[in-house]
CSV table of C-alpha atoms in Angstrom, one decimal:
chain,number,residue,atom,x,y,z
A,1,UNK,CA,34.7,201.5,275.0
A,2,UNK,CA,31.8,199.4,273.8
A,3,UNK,CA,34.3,198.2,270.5
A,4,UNK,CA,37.1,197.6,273.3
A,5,UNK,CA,34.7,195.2,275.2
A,6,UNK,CA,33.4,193.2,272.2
A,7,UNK,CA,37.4,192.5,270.7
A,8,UNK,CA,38.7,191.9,274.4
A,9,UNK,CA,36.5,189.4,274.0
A,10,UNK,CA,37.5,187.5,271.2
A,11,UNK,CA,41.3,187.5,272.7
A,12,UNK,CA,40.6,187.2,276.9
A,13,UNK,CA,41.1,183.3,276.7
A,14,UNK,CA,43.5,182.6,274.0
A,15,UNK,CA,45.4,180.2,276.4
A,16,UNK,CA,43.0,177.8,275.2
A,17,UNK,CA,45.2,177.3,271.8
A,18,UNK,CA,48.2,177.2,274.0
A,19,UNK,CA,47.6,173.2,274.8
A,20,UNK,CA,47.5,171.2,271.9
A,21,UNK,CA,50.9,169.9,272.4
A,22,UNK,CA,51.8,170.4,276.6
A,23,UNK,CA,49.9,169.7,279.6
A,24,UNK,CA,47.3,172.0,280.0
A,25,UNK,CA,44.4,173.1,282.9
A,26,UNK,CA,42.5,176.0,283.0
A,27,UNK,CA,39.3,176.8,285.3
A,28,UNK,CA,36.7,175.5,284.3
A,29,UNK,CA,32.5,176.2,285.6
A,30,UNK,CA,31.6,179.8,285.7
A,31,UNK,CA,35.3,181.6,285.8
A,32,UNK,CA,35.9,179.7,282.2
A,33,UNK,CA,33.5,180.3,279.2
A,34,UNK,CA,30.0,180.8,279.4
A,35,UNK,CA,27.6,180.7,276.3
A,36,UNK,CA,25.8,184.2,276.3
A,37,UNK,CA,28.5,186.0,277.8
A,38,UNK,CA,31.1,187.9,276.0
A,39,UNK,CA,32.9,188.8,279.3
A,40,UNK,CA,32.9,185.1,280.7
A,41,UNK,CA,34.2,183.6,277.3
A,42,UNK,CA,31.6,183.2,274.9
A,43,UNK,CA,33.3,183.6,272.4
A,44,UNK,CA,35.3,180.6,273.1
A,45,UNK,CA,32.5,178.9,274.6
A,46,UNK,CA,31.9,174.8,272.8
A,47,UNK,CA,35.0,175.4,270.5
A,48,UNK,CA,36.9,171.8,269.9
A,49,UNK,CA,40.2,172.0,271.8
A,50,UNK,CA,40.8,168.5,271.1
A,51,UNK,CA,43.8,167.9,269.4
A,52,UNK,CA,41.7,165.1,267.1
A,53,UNK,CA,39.0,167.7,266.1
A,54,UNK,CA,41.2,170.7,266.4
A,55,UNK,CA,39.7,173.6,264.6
A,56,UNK,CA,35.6,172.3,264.6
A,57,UNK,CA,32.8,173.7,266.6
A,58,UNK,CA,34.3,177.6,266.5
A,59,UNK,CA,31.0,179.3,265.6
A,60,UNK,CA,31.3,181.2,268.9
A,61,UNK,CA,34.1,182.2,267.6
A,62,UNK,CA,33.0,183.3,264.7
A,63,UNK,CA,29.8,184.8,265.7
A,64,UNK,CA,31.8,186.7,268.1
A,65,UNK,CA,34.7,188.2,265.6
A,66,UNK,CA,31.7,189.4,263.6
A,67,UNK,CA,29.9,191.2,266.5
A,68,UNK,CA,33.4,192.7,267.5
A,69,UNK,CA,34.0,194.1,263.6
A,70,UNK,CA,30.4,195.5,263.8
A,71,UNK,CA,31.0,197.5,267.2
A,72,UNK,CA,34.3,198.7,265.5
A,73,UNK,CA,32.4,199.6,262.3
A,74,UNK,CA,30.0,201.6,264.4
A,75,UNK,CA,32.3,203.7,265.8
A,76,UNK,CA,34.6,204.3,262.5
A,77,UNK,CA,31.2,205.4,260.6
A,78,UNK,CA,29.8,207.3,263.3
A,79,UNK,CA,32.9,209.4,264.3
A,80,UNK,CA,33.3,210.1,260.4
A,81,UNK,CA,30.1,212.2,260.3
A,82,UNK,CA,31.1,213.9,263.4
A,83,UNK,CA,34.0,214.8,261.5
A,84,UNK,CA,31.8,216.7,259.3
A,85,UNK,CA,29.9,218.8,261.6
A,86,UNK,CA,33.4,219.3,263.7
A,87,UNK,CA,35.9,219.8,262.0
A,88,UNK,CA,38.0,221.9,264.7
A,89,UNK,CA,38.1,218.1,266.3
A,90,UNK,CA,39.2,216.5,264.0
A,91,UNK,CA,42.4,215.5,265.4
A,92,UNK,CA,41.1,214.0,268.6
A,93,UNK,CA,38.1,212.3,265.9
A,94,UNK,CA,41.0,210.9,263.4
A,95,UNK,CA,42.6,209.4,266.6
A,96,UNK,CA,39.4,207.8,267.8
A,97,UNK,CA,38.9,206.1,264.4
A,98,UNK,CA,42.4,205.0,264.6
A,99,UNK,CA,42.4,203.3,267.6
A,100,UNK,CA,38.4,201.4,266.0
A,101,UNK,CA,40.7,200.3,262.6
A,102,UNK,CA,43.1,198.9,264.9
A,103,UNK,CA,40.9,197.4,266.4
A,104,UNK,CA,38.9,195.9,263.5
A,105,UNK,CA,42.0,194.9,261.8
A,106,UNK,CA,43.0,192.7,264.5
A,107,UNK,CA,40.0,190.7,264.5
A,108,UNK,CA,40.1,190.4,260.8
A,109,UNK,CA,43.7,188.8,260.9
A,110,UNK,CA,42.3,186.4,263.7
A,111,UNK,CA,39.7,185.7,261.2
A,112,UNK,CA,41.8,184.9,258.2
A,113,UNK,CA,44.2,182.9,260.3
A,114,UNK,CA,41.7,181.0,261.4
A,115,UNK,CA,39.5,180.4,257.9
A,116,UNK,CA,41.1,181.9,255.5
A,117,UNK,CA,39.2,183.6,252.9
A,118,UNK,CA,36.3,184.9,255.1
A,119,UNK,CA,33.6,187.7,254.5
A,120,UNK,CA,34.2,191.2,254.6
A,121,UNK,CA,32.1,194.0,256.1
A,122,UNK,CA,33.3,197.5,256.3
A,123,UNK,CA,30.3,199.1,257.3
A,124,UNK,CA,27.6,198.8,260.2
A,125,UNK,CA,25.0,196.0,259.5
A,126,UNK,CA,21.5,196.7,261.1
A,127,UNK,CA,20.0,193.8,259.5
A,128,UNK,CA,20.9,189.9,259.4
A,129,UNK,CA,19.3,190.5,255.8
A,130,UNK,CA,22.2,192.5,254.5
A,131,UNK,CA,24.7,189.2,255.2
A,132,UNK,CA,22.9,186.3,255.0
A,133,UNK,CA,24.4,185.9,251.2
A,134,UNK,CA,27.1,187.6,251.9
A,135,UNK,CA,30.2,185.3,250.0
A,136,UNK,CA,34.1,185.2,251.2
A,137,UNK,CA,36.7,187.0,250.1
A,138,UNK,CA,40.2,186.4,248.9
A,139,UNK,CA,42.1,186.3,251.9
A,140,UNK,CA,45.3,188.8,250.0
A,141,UNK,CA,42.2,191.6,249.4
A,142,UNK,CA,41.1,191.0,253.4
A,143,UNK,CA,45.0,190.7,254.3
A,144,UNK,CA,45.2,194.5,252.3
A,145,UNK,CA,42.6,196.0,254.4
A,146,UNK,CA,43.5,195.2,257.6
A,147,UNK,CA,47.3,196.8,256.6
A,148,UNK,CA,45.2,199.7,255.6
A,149,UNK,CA,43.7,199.9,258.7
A,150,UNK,CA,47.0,199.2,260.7
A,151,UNK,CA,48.6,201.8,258.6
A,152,UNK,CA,45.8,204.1,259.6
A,153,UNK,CA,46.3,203.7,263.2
A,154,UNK,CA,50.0,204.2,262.8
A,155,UNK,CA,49.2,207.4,260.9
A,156,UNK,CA,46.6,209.0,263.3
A,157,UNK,CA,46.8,207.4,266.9
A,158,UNK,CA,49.0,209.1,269.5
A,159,UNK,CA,53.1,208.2,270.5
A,160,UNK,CA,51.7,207.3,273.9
A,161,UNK,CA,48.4,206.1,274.8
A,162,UNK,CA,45.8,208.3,275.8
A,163,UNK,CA,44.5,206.5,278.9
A,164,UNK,CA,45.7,202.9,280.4
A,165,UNK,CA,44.4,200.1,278.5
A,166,UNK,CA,44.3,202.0,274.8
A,167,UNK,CA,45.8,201.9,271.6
A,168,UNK,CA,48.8,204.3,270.4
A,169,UNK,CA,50.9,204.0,267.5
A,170,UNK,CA,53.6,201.4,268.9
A,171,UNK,CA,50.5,198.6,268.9
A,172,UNK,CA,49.6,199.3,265.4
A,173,UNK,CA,53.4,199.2,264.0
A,174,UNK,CA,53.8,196.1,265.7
A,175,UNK,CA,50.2,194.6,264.6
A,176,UNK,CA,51.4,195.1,260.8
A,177,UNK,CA,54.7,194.3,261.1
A,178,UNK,CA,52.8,190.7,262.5
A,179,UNK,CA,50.6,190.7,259.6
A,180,UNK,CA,53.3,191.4,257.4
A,181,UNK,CA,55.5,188.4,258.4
A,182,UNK,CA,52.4,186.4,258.7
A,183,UNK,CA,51.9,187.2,255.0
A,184,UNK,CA,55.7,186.8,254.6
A,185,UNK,CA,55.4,183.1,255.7
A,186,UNK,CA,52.5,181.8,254.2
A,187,UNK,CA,53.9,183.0,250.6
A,188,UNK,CA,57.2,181.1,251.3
A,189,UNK,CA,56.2,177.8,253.0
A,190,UNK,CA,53.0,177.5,251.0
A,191,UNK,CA,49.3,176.7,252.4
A,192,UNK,CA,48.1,173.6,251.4
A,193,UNK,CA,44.7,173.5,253.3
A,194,UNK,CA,43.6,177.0,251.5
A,195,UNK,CA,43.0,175.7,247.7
A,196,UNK,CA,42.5,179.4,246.8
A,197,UNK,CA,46.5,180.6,247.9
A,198,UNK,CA,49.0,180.7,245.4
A,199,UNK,CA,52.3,181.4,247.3
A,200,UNK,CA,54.8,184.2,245.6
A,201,UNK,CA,58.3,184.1,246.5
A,202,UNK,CA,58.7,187.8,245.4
A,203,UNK,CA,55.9,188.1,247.8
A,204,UNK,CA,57.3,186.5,250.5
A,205,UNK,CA,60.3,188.9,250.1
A,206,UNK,CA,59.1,191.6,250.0
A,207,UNK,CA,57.0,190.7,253.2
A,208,UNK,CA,60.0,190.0,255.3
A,209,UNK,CA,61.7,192.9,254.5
A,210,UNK,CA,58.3,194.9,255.5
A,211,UNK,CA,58.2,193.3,258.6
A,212,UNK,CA,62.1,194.0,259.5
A,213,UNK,CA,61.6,197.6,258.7
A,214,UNK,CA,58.4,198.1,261.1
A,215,UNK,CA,59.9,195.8,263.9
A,216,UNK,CA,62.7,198.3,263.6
A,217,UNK,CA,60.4,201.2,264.3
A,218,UNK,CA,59.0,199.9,267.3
């Protein structure tokens, strides 16, 4: 529940990209974002909305995705050493780290949308000292992992959801058939603002057909 919390988070107000180009008011004061408070829109909290600075100021945001990816991480190693010691569970475990690699993976493809090539942390970090140096990474190796995940979740998560509110496998088919025709895009139009892409039509092809197949599923 905690690694629900933190990603609800970093999604609860994503009206606020909505407005760039149509009228646009939301609440503003208490009920809008709040700096300190995940659950009153930190995350969101100073970003630049403007459509002249679009995309500055987001290190709420960023701060934020990080915390939720921790809190996902947390649970994923955790529930793998209870794996270890109970085996009989591990069914109901498997599904539990399914529904925390769902969740990780979709703050990861918010990240690369967003920036990128970003850093990558697949483990729980109990020190500032273990990230401070901590480079980017290719955004196709980040894009991989987060279809791992999805395709975990697919795998291990249940046909309906356990409880209102939580993941089951319909979610994650339909998360990487989205990353799949993100992927499928970006390799066919090109991204000129990421000097580190190199678009592959074969890619791109392959993509599409990916993402038809798993929208098909659904």
């Amino acid at each position: 529940m905690g690694a629900y919390a933190a990603v609800r988070g970093v999604f609860d107000r994503d009206y606020y990209f909505d407005g760039q180009g149509e009228y646009f008011r939301d609440r503003s004061g208490t009920n809008s974002t709040v700096s300190g408070s995940v659950i009153h829109g930190a995350a969101y909290n100073a970003g630049n909305y403007n459509p002249s600075g679009y995309a500055g100021s987001f290190d709420n945001y960023f701060k934020y995705s990080y915390g939720a990816v921790n809190r996902c991480n947390y649970v994923i190693d955790n529930v793998e050493k209870m794996k270890q010691t109970l085996p009989n569970d591990s069914t109901a475990l498997n599904a539990v780290i399914a529904e925390a690699r769902l969740l990780r993976g979709m703050v990861y493809f918010r990240l690369i949308s967003m920036w990128g090539d970003v850093p990558y942390i697949d483990h729980i970090v109990e020190d500032n000292s273990e990230v401070s140096d901590l480079t980017r990474m290719p955004i196709k190796q980040i894009k991989d992992s987060i279809y791992n995940d999805f395709t975990y979740a697919y795998q291990y998560l249940p046909v309906t959801p356990p409880a209102v509110g939580r993941a089951a496998q319909p979610a994650a088919l339909a998360f990487r058939g989205k990353l799949e025709l993100f992927w499928a895009c970006w390799n066919h139009f090109g991204w000129p603002e990421l000097d580190t892409f190199t678009p592959s039509a074969s890619e791109a092809d392959a993509a599409y057909k990916a993402a038809a197949a798993d929208f098909l599923q659904v």
